[in-house]
Amino acid sequence: METFAYPQFPSDVSSVHIGLFKNVTNAAQLKQRLISAATMPGPEGEQERAAVNFAFIDARLICSLVHLQTAIYQAILAHAQGALRTRTVHSEVLWALSPSTNITDAIRRYGVSDTTESLILVRIGAQGGTSVETQMASIVKGDLSSLESLPDIADWTLIRKYHKITAPDSKKSVTDADLEKSRALVVSLVAAKGVLS
Amino acid sequence: MPGKIRKRSPLKLPDKPYIALGLEGSANKLGAGVIKHAPNGSTTVLSNVRHTYITPPGEGFLPRDTAQHHRQWAMSVIKDAIEKAGISMHDIDCICYTKGPGMGAPLTSVALVARTLSLLYNKPLVGVNHCVGHIEMGRQITGAQNPVVLYVSGGNTQVIAYSQQCYRIFGETLDIAVGNCLDRFARVINLPNDPSPGYNIEQEAKKGTRLLPLPYTTKGMDVSLSGILTSTEAYTMDKRFRSDGRADDGDKDIITPQDLCFSLQETVFAMLVEITERAMAHIGSKEVLIVGGVGCNERLQEMMGVMAQERGGQVFATDERFCIDNGIMIAQAGLLSYRMGFQTPITKSTCTQRQVFRTDQVHVAWRA
Amino acid sequence: MQTSSSSTQLLLASSTLISQGAEAASPLRISKVFKARLHPASRNDAKNSPDEFVLLKYRFNKQYRHPTLDGTLTKARVTGEARAIVKCQRAGVNVPSVRMVDASEGVLGLHWIDGKSVRFLLGGGAEGEEEVDESTVEDVVDEEEEEDLLAGYDISKGTIYTRLVGRDASDEAVEEIMQKIGTEIAKMHRADVIHGDLTTSNMMLYHPRSGRTDLVLIDFGLAYTSTLVEDKAVDLYVLERAFSSTHPASEDLVTLVLKAYEKTMGKEWKSISRRLDDVRLRGRKRSMVG
């Protein structure tokens, strides 16, 4: 897990923890847990919601760390300006990642699904959360990995489809330059989402 | 770090007092002025006389009628200028006239007067570019050293900066001139042409309160103004428009002619200030000089002043005596080039109506 | 959230203001430009990759403008610039990617392009040399530095200094830059994006990680979308004027740019070329009355 500090944001959202899990085996169960936590009543519900208080992101759709960070940044910015389009800053990250303005769409596509094998957990909160990593590990069954492997997990067929990026000529092999350009475009699309359309 | 190297001006101090008569008539103003350059380097305006051809509200000035006006008034205006200067025609060193650009017929009628005087009194002629006249007069009056010049009048909208003996045009209108835009709108809402449509727009704008959305069309350092005129005109067809400016039955959602004048000025001037600022940033100048008839507008001067202040510089502007077309500016620019040895032989003392004679085609011999 | 202590304002306060110089992707125009790190290095990873830098373009309030107009304009320009960049990027034009947008504060964060402007590489700069003040000597460099202007840009080898100073359009290096300019502009126009401020300061030569050399178009502050031949022609006219005002005697350079433009533009070129002739003429005749 890695932690990033954004001192310019209000203290309750100035710290970002990102954990990447590979070989996740409990995705379906995790998804169910999220759904039930949302409606669970009483103090038990509070506790459960706190336990799963993360943004859960399908890592196949993230092409670089900068891509993810861009979405996180725009989400925190919206939060700081009182301009969230979704209920929480965590769901806002999913919204920012998705090309669609529909939040249900965003969660369905970018969130955890029954078959997710590589999963990213993001916690946006106050500084000094040393227990965050433990908390992540306690709910996800998988191997905590380095964020540097994000580009290798990326599923470009899916990313191109969602962002409507024309695939490079199938006859030619995809060059590094092509990939670099596609990554840059995806980052732009996420950063500018609020002002596109 | 490369230091500032100030080149010495090629213009030497005059060996004797020089006096020039300037004649201007490129549009609806007929002007005659007498200027004196003394051996100590000082410049004195001896006289500056002007007569304006004013048309009824809703009408513009046509070339033929304007030329007739100039012919009719030429003798008395020039006589007046000479008398006020306290000199006689024989004291003059050269006769300067507007060579262009401007309206053809008025230009030629004034040039004819200049030629006649030249032959009568055996005085050399100096043809002057109208825009350069504005710039030189502005520099003389305000003392601005190397300003970015915004030249705004009925026929011209240009952002100019000096470089290598030439006044380079950095930005300009891609269609109509700002003065033309304002004058035409004044006609639409039937404002009088006396003293000038632009002045009356300015007064109306002071009473406007509502800023209506208009296109804001800057293209690089250029502007386009015809679309804004069309859009402003379109508001007069809007069902919220009240030509008398009064709200009947307490309806608050109305558009008055004053609001339109206000919106037009705010939008157009913001664009002009913006392109001027771009030019200043581009060449690194902190001074700005506004010349031309629209330059009298106090709101424009105010906005330009705020901009210049934000950049740590200042704005220079002149009042209506020198902003609006006049003879003295022609005398000033003409005398500068005369002192550099330039004359216009009578056989070449033509006029050019079109922009074949652009600001940037004049060889500014008198500057370093 | 327009207070001076807003998050974006705090970010600006912690960034480096880029006044001028070839390193500034955009010379100080009428916005302020900052160099910043948008995402700080994480605790377990202190690497300093240059890719992490962003350029923050801050359109501060213009006091001279009516506040309503200023607010609308600022928001519209940030939005417009971001949209134009994305549109170009989709069309394969080399542009810096968008990294952050805060339209209400007038801030746009862009990928930091670590390159040199074409204006700088062509030795254009010092305008009205004797009267400029020191803050504008952006593009003036020492001769030794000039020696290597293109050295990092495997475009050409050899005596680049003499070639560039002579600005000989027959030279390979210069020719290749001009071709790249024409190609990128054509790609942009094919996507119906009009740049609105095509100057040699708004083009940068840059090589990204993969080692090739790209010509990147920057500063889409005045860009807009249009399918009109007129707008494309005016865009080219602005470019011609920019060349002639910053690089005297550069007609042959412009010819090279237009040749490459024509090649990429295909059959649309004919009508644009015809209109460009019109615009040139009209520009000369435009005003009539003094």
PDB file of C-alpha atoms in Angstrom, chain A residues 1-10 15 17 65-66 69-70 73-74 76-77 80-82 127-130 148 163-166 176-177 180-181 183-189 191-193 195-197, chain C residues 1 5-8 10-11 14 37-45 47 51-52 78-79 82-83 85-86 89-90 92-94 96-105 184 187 206 208-210 212 214:
ATOM      1  CA  MET A   1       0.000   0.000   0.000  1.00  0.00           C
ATOM      2  CA  GLU A   2       1.120   3.530  -0.648  1.00  0.00           C
ATOM      3  CA  THR A   3       0.089   6.775   0.977  1.00  0.00           C
ATOM      4  CA  PHE A   4      -0.004  10.178  -0.656  1.00  0.00           C
ATOM      5  CA  ALA A   5      -0.458  13.469   1.147  1.00  0.00           C
ATOM      6  CA  TYR A   6      -2.289  16.451  -0.333  1.00  0.00           C
ATOM      7  CA  PRO A   7      -1.765  19.288   2.143  1.00  0.00           C
ATOM      8  CA  GLN A   8      -3.826  21.726   0.085  1.00  0.00           C
ATOM      9  CA  PHE A   9      -7.035  19.829   0.801  1.00  0.00           C
ATOM     10  CA  PRO A  10      -9.076  19.980   4.024  1.00  0.00           C
ATOM     11  CA  SER A  15      -4.482  11.702   2.834  1.00  0.00           C
ATOM     12  CA  HIS A  17      -4.081   5.370   0.680  1.00  0.00           C
ATOM     13  CA  LEU A  65      -0.989   5.273 -11.360  1.00  0.00           C
ATOM     14  CA  VAL A  66      -1.401   8.771 -12.764  1.00  0.00           C
ATOM     15  CA  GLN A  69      -4.545   9.641  -9.098  1.00  0.00           C
ATOM     16  CA  THR A  70      -6.192  11.983 -11.571  1.00  0.00           C
ATOM     17  CA  TYR A  73      -7.691  14.345  -7.326  1.00  0.00           C
ATOM     18  CA  GLN A  74     -10.819  15.480  -9.156  1.00  0.00           C
ATOM     19  CA  ILE A  76     -11.278  15.325  -3.628  1.00  0.00           C
ATOM     20  CA  LEU A  77     -11.476  18.674  -5.392  1.00  0.00           C
ATOM     21  CA  ALA A  80     -13.560  20.321  -1.074  1.00  0.00           C
ATOM     22  CA  GLN A  81     -15.741  22.594  -3.191  1.00  0.00           C
ATOM     23  CA  GLY A  82     -18.942  21.024  -1.943  1.00  0.00           C
ATOM     24  CA  GLN A 127      -3.649  11.737   7.913  1.00  0.00           C
ATOM     25  CA  GLY A 128      -1.986   9.085  10.046  1.00  0.00           C
ATOM     26  CA  GLY A 129      -3.946   5.987   9.161  1.00  0.00           C
ATOM     27  CA  THR A 130      -1.341   3.346   9.930  1.00  0.00           C
ATOM     28  CA  GLU A 148       4.109  -0.274 -10.395  1.00  0.00           C
ATOM     29  CA  HIS A 163     -13.544   5.333 -23.603  1.00  0.00           C
ATOM     30  CA  LYS A 164     -14.403   4.825 -27.274  1.00  0.00           C
ATOM     31  CA  ILE A 165     -10.796   4.994 -28.346  1.00  0.00           C
ATOM     32  CA  THR A 166     -10.214   3.641 -31.824  1.00  0.00           C
ATOM     33  CA  ASP A 176       5.070   1.924 -27.146  1.00  0.00           C
ATOM     34  CA  ALA A 177       4.306   5.294 -28.641  1.00  0.00           C
ATOM     35  CA  GLU A 180       1.823   6.172 -24.405  1.00  0.00           C
ATOM     36  CA  LYS A 181      -0.592   8.306 -26.421  1.00  0.00           C
ATOM     37  CA  ARG A 183      -2.554   6.506 -21.689  1.00  0.00           C
ATOM     38  CA  ALA A 184      -2.239  10.251 -22.028  1.00  0.00           C
ATOM     39  CA  LEU A 185      -5.668  10.456 -23.624  1.00  0.00           C
ATOM     40  CA  VAL A 186      -7.298   8.423 -20.867  1.00  0.00           C
ATOM     41  CA  VAL A 187      -5.765  10.703 -18.239  1.00  0.00           C
ATOM     42  CA  SER A 188      -7.097  13.742 -20.107  1.00  0.00           C
ATOM     43  CA  LEU A 189     -10.554  12.237 -20.340  1.00  0.00           C
ATOM     44  CA  ALA A 191      -9.232  15.046 -15.651  1.00  0.00           C
ATOM     45  CA  ALA A 192     -11.556  16.920 -17.976  1.00  0.00           C
ATOM     46  CA  LYS A 193     -14.630  14.795 -17.354  1.00  0.00           C
ATOM     47  CA  VAL A 195     -16.167  19.948 -18.299  1.00  0.00           C
ATOM     48  CA  LEU A 196     -16.596  17.555 -21.205  1.00  0.00           C
ATOM     49  CA  SER A 197     -20.037  17.234 -22.778  1.00  0.00           C
TER      50      SER A 197
ATOM     51  CA  MET C   1     -15.436  28.606  -2.838  1.00  0.00           C
ATOM     52  CA  SER C   5      -7.659  29.742   0.806  1.00  0.00           C
ATOM     53  CA  SER C   6      -9.373  27.341  -1.569  1.00  0.00           C
ATOM     54  CA  SER C   7      -7.546  24.090  -2.265  1.00  0.00           C
ATOM     55  CA  THR C   8      -6.511  25.179  -5.727  1.00  0.00           C
ATOM     56  CA  LEU C  10      -3.176  26.640  -1.843  1.00  0.00           C
ATOM     57  CA  LEU C  11      -1.803  24.417  -4.567  1.00  0.00           C
ATOM     58  CA  SER C  14       3.017  25.954  -3.117  1.00  0.00           C
ATOM     59  CA  ARG C  37       3.810  18.496  -8.569  1.00  0.00           C
ATOM     60  CA  LEU C  38       0.189  17.538  -8.522  1.00  0.00           C
ATOM     61  CA  HIS C  39       0.707  14.189  -6.855  1.00  0.00           C
ATOM     62  CA  PRO C  40       3.396  14.156  -4.222  1.00  0.00           C
ATOM     63  CA  ALA C  41       5.755  11.227  -4.049  1.00  0.00           C
ATOM     64  CA  SER C  42       4.355   8.552  -1.801  1.00  0.00           C
ATOM     65  CA  ARG C  43       5.954   7.739   1.499  1.00  0.00           C
ATOM     66  CA  ASN C  44       7.465   4.537   0.261  1.00  0.00           C
ATOM     67  CA  ASP C  45       8.531   5.860  -3.086  1.00  0.00           C
ATOM     68  CA  LYS C  47      11.414   8.786  -7.047  1.00  0.00           C
ATOM     69  CA  ASP C  51       6.617  13.116 -15.736  1.00  0.00           C
ATOM     70  CA  GLU C  52       5.177  13.979 -12.395  1.00  0.00           C
ATOM     71  CA  VAL C  78     -10.783  26.699 -19.056  1.00  0.00           C
ATOM     72  CA  THR C  79     -13.564  24.443 -20.292  1.00  0.00           C
ATOM     73  CA  ALA C  82      -9.676  21.317 -21.910  1.00  0.00           C
ATOM     74  CA  ARG C  83     -12.196  20.239 -24.530  1.00  0.00           C
ATOM     75  CA  ILE C  85      -7.069  19.422 -26.030  1.00  0.00           C
ATOM     76  CA  VAL C  86      -9.104  16.250 -25.589  1.00  0.00           C
ATOM     77  CA  GLN C  89      -5.716  14.110 -28.488  1.00  0.00           C
ATOM     78  CA  ARG C  90      -8.446  11.866 -29.790  1.00  0.00           C
ATOM     79  CA  GLY C  92      -3.836  11.932 -32.620  1.00  0.00           C
ATOM     80  CA  VAL C  93      -2.481  15.477 -32.473  1.00  0.00           C
ATOM     81  CA  ASN C  94       0.495  15.902 -30.173  1.00  0.00           C
ATOM     82  CA  PRO C  96      -0.014  18.020 -23.572  1.00  0.00           C
ATOM     83  CA  SER C  97      -2.603  15.942 -21.745  1.00  0.00           C
ATOM     84  CA  VAL C  98      -4.994  17.437 -19.241  1.00  0.00           C
ATOM     85  CA  ARG C  99      -4.109  16.590 -15.674  1.00  0.00           C
ATOM     86  CA  MET C 100      -6.397  18.736 -13.560  1.00  0.00           C
ATOM     87  CA  VAL C 101      -9.342  21.045 -14.094  1.00  0.00           C
ATOM     88  CA  ASP C 102     -10.778  23.588 -11.703  1.00  0.00           C
ATOM     89  CA  ALA C 103     -12.928  25.776 -13.927  1.00  0.00           C
ATOM     90  CA  SER C 104     -14.432  27.865 -11.141  1.00  0.00           C
ATOM     91  CA  GLU C 105     -10.977  28.892  -9.955  1.00  0.00           C
ATOM     92  CA  GLU C 184       0.191  18.656 -36.559  1.00  0.00           C
ATOM     93  CA  LYS C 187      -4.367  16.846 -37.965  1.00  0.00           C
ATOM     94  CA  TYR C 206       9.976  17.605 -27.200  1.00  0.00           C
ATOM     95  CA  PRO C 208       9.002  11.790 -24.737  1.00  0.00           C
ATOM     96  CA  ARG C 209      10.417   8.664 -23.179  1.00  0.00           C
ATOM     97  CA  SER C 210      10.312   6.529 -26.283  1.00  0.00           C
ATOM     98  CA  ARG C 212      11.434  10.029 -30.874  1.00  0.00           C
ATOM     99  CA  ASP C 214       7.512  15.203 -31.271  1.00  0.00           C
TER     100      ASP C 214
END
